[in-house]
Amino acid sequence: MRLGNYPCVLQNETLAAKLYAREKIVERHRHRYEFNNSYRAEFVAKGMVLSGLSPDSSLVEIIELKVHPWFLGCQFHPEFTSRPMASHPLFRGFIEPLWPTAKRFADVPRMKIVAPVVGK
């Protein structure tokens, strides 16, 4: 079981590198799962990007799909270090592009839903 903080090296020109804006990160883990390196070359050949690796490159920490606008999977738990006023870079990177759309709908009138009266 991997518990605690582990270092990760981000690959250049990936979504992860853009969101973190640095080359090396440390993230908190709590799991028993690992990427099966027996299939590593096959996944990469089919388009998966291994965007975050352990410093010795033996463990895959972050994966991405370039053919998708926002597909990123990670082995660690970003929710452990995210706070309402200091969100984790992965959460912020996922939500920020949606903000202009959300603001457009802020003034749309909403239908008022009234619960039915039971027993009358």
PDB file of C-alpha atoms in Angstrom:
ATOM      1  CA  MET A   1       0.000   0.000   0.000  1.00  0.00           C
ATOM      2  CA  ARG A   2       1.286   3.450  -0.906  1.00  0.00           C
ATOM      3  CA  LEU A   3       0.601   5.943   1.862  1.00  0.00           C
ATOM      4  CA  GLY A   4       1.822   9.512   2.113  1.00  0.00           C
ATOM      5  CA  ASN A   5       3.601  11.922  -0.180  1.00  0.00           C
ATOM      6  CA  TYR A   6       5.423  10.751  -3.296  1.00  0.00           C
ATOM      7  CA  PRO A   7       7.320  12.804  -5.894  1.00  0.00           C
ATOM      8  CA  CYS A   8       6.231  12.978  -9.517  1.00  0.00           C
ATOM      9  CA  VAL A   9       8.017  14.379 -12.564  1.00  0.00           C
ATOM     10  CA  LEU A  10       5.728  15.953 -15.164  1.00  0.00           C
ATOM     11  CA  GLN A  11       6.361  15.583 -18.884  1.00  0.00           C
ATOM     12  CA  ASN A  12       6.704  18.776 -20.923  1.00  0.00           C
ATOM     13  CA  GLU A  13       3.820  20.007 -23.078  1.00  0.00           C
ATOM     14  CA  THR A  14       1.121  18.050 -21.240  1.00  0.00           C
ATOM     15  CA  LEU A  15      -2.058  19.204 -19.566  1.00  0.00           C
ATOM     16  CA  ALA A  16      -0.608  18.252 -16.180  1.00  0.00           C
ATOM     17  CA  ALA A  17       2.508  20.373 -16.763  1.00  0.00           C
ATOM     18  CA  LYS A  18       0.329  23.305 -17.838  1.00  0.00           C
ATOM     19  CA  LEU A  19      -1.946  23.042 -14.787  1.00  0.00           C
ATOM     20  CA  TYR A  20       0.847  22.691 -12.234  1.00  0.00           C
ATOM     21  CA  ALA A  21       3.193  25.129 -14.018  1.00  0.00           C
ATOM     22  CA  ARG A  22       6.251  23.283 -12.756  1.00  0.00           C
ATOM     23  CA  GLU A  23       8.288  20.196 -13.550  1.00  0.00           C
ATOM     24  CA  LYS A  24       8.243  18.339 -10.214  1.00  0.00           C
ATOM     25  CA  ILE A  25       5.356  17.884  -7.808  1.00  0.00           C
ATOM     26  CA  VAL A  26       4.661  15.942  -4.625  1.00  0.00           C
ATOM     27  CA  GLU A  27       1.223  14.400  -4.156  1.00  0.00           C
ATOM     28  CA  ARG A  28      -0.457  12.380  -1.445  1.00  0.00           C
ATOM     29  CA  HIS A  29      -1.297   8.720  -2.030  1.00  0.00           C
ATOM     30  CA  ARG A  30      -3.519   6.205  -0.265  1.00  0.00           C
ATOM     31  CA  HIS A  31      -4.048   3.170  -2.454  1.00  0.00           C
ATOM     32  CA  ARG A  32      -2.967  -0.320  -3.411  1.00  0.00           C
ATOM     33  CA  TYR A  33      -3.176   0.131  -7.174  1.00  0.00           C
ATOM     34  CA  GLU A  34      -0.480   0.682  -9.772  1.00  0.00           C
ATOM     35  CA  PHE A  35      -0.384   1.003 -13.534  1.00  0.00           C
ATOM     36  CA  ASN A  36       0.661  -2.347 -15.010  1.00  0.00           C
ATOM     37  CA  ASN A  37       3.916  -1.587 -16.831  1.00  0.00           C
ATOM     38  CA  SER A  38       3.532  -4.769 -18.896  1.00  0.00           C
ATOM     39  CA  TYR A  39       0.999  -2.825 -20.999  1.00  0.00           C
ATOM     40  CA  ARG A  40       2.810   0.512 -20.986  1.00  0.00           C
ATOM     41  CA  ALA A  41       4.100   0.439 -24.584  1.00  0.00           C
ATOM     42  CA  GLU A  42       0.744  -0.740 -25.907  1.00  0.00           C
ATOM     43  CA  PHE A  43      -1.147   2.085 -24.180  1.00  0.00           C
ATOM     44  CA  VAL A  44       1.331   4.685 -25.440  1.00  0.00           C
ATOM     45  CA  ALA A  45       1.100   3.264 -28.977  1.00  0.00           C
ATOM     46  CA  LYS A  46      -2.690   3.705 -28.851  1.00  0.00           C
ATOM     47  CA  GLY A  47      -2.437   7.374 -27.822  1.00  0.00           C
ATOM     48  CA  MET A  48      -2.223   7.455 -24.051  1.00  0.00           C
ATOM     49  CA  VAL A  49       0.234  10.004 -22.695  1.00  0.00           C
ATOM     50  CA  LEU A  50       2.106   9.134 -19.509  1.00  0.00           C
ATOM     51  CA  SER A  51       2.330  12.718 -18.309  1.00  0.00           C
ATOM     52  CA  GLY A  52       3.499  12.135 -14.739  1.00  0.00           C
ATOM     53  CA  LEU A  53       6.046   9.530 -13.648  1.00  0.00           C
ATOM     54  CA  SER A  54       7.983   8.718 -10.502  1.00  0.00           C
ATOM     55  CA  PRO A  55      11.526  10.172 -10.531  1.00  0.00           C
ATOM     56  CA  ASP A  56      12.956   6.807 -11.644  1.00  0.00           C
ATOM     57  CA  SER A  57      10.182   6.484 -14.307  1.00  0.00           C
ATOM     58  CA  SER A  58       9.080   3.126 -12.889  1.00  0.00           C
ATOM     59  CA  LEU A  59       5.628   4.269 -11.688  1.00  0.00           C
ATOM     60  CA  VAL A  60       2.965   5.965 -13.782  1.00  0.00           C
ATOM     61  CA  GLU A  61       1.321   8.704 -11.716  1.00  0.00           C
ATOM     62  CA  ILE A  62      -0.687  10.666 -14.320  1.00  0.00           C
ATOM     63  CA  ILE A  63      -2.151   9.686 -17.687  1.00  0.00           C
ATOM     64  CA  GLU A  64      -3.790  11.774 -20.411  1.00  0.00           C
ATOM     65  CA  LEU A  65      -5.505  11.278 -23.735  1.00  0.00           C
ATOM     66  CA  LYS A  66      -4.607  13.931 -26.307  1.00  0.00           C
ATOM     67  CA  VAL A  67      -7.686  13.117 -28.412  1.00  0.00           C
ATOM     68  CA  HIS A  68      -9.984  14.290 -25.602  1.00  0.00           C
ATOM     69  CA  PRO A  69     -10.384  17.940 -24.535  1.00  0.00           C
ATOM     70  CA  TRP A  70      -9.821  17.155 -20.844  1.00  0.00           C
ATOM     71  CA  PHE A  71      -8.937  13.572 -20.018  1.00  0.00           C
ATOM     72  CA  LEU A  72      -6.534  13.233 -17.119  1.00  0.00           C
ATOM     73  CA  GLY A  73      -6.305  10.418 -14.590  1.00  0.00           C
ATOM     74  CA  CYS A  74      -4.061  10.286 -11.561  1.00  0.00           C
ATOM     75  CA  GLN A  75      -2.960   7.729  -8.981  1.00  0.00           C
ATOM     76  CA  PHE A  76      -2.936  10.200  -6.089  1.00  0.00           C
ATOM     77  CA  HIS A  77      -5.765  11.974  -4.269  1.00  0.00           C
ATOM     78  CA  PRO A  78      -5.977  15.671  -5.184  1.00  0.00           C
ATOM     79  CA  GLU A  79      -9.040  16.034  -2.938  1.00  0.00           C
ATOM     80  CA  PHE A  80      -6.810  15.505   0.116  1.00  0.00           C
ATOM     81  CA  THR A  81      -5.055  18.842  -0.436  1.00  0.00           C
ATOM     82  CA  SER A  82      -7.800  20.897  -2.085  1.00  0.00           C
ATOM     83  CA  ARG A  83      -9.581  23.620  -0.106  1.00  0.00           C
ATOM     84  CA  PRO A  84     -12.572  25.807  -1.064  1.00  0.00           C
ATOM     85  CA  MET A  85     -10.456  28.958  -1.375  1.00  0.00           C
ATOM     86  CA  ALA A  86      -7.262  27.172  -2.495  1.00  0.00           C
ATOM     87  CA  SER A  87      -8.342  24.505  -4.928  1.00  0.00           C
ATOM     88  CA  HIS A  88      -5.995  21.840  -6.228  1.00  0.00           C
ATOM     89  CA  PRO A  89      -4.515  22.641  -9.672  1.00  0.00           C
ATOM     90  CA  LEU A  90      -6.322  19.682 -11.283  1.00  0.00           C
ATOM     91  CA  PHE A  91      -9.730  20.761  -9.953  1.00  0.00           C
ATOM     92  CA  ARG A  92      -9.111  24.408 -10.833  1.00  0.00           C
ATOM     93  CA  GLY A  93      -7.973  23.400 -14.330  1.00  0.00           C
ATOM     94  CA  PHE A  94     -11.138  21.378 -14.866  1.00  0.00           C
ATOM     95  CA  ILE A  95     -13.562  24.036 -13.572  1.00  0.00           C
ATOM     96  CA  GLU A  96     -12.019  27.314 -14.845  1.00  0.00           C
ATOM     97  CA  PRO A  97     -12.862  26.771 -18.531  1.00  0.00           C
ATOM     98  CA  LEU A  98     -16.506  26.213 -17.538  1.00  0.00           C
ATOM     99  CA  TRP A  99     -16.796  29.483 -15.611  1.00  0.00           C
ATOM    100  CA  PRO A 100     -17.764  31.740 -18.575  1.00  0.00           C
ATOM    101  CA  THR A 101     -20.583  29.325 -19.449  1.00  0.00           C
ATOM    102  CA  ALA A 102     -21.767  29.182 -15.838  1.00  0.00           C
ATOM    103  CA  LYS A 103     -21.870  32.997 -15.640  1.00  0.00           C
ATOM    104  CA  ARG A 104     -24.017  33.139 -18.795  1.00  0.00           C
ATOM    105  CA  PHE A 105     -26.663  31.017 -17.066  1.00  0.00           C
ATOM    106  CA  ALA A 106     -26.567  32.883 -13.747  1.00  0.00           C
ATOM    107  CA  ASP A 107     -29.366  35.281 -14.765  1.00  0.00           C
ATOM    108  CA  VAL A 108     -31.619  32.727 -16.438  1.00  0.00           C
ATOM    109  CA  PRO A 109     -34.979  32.620 -14.656  1.00  0.00           C
ATOM    110  CA  ARG A 110     -35.522  29.362 -12.848  1.00  0.00           C
ATOM    111  CA  MET A 111     -38.743  27.451 -12.579  1.00  0.00           C
ATOM    112  CA  LYS A 112     -40.002  27.357  -9.021  1.00  0.00           C
ATOM    113  CA  ILE A 113     -40.690  23.801  -7.930  1.00  0.00           C
ATOM    114  CA  VAL A 114     -43.412  23.382  -5.347  1.00  0.00           C
ATOM    115  CA  ALA A 115     -43.822  20.134  -3.475  1.00  0.00           C
ATOM    116  CA  PRO A 116     -47.286  18.610  -3.813  1.00  0.00           C
ATOM    117  CA  VAL A 117     -49.521  18.717  -0.792  1.00  0.00           C
ATOM    118  CA  VAL A 118     -50.176  15.160   0.360  1.00  0.00           C
ATOM    119  CA  GLY A 119     -53.383  14.120   2.063  1.00  0.00           C
ATOM    120  CA  LYS A 120     -55.803  16.775   0.838  1.00  0.00           C
TER     121      LYS A 120
END
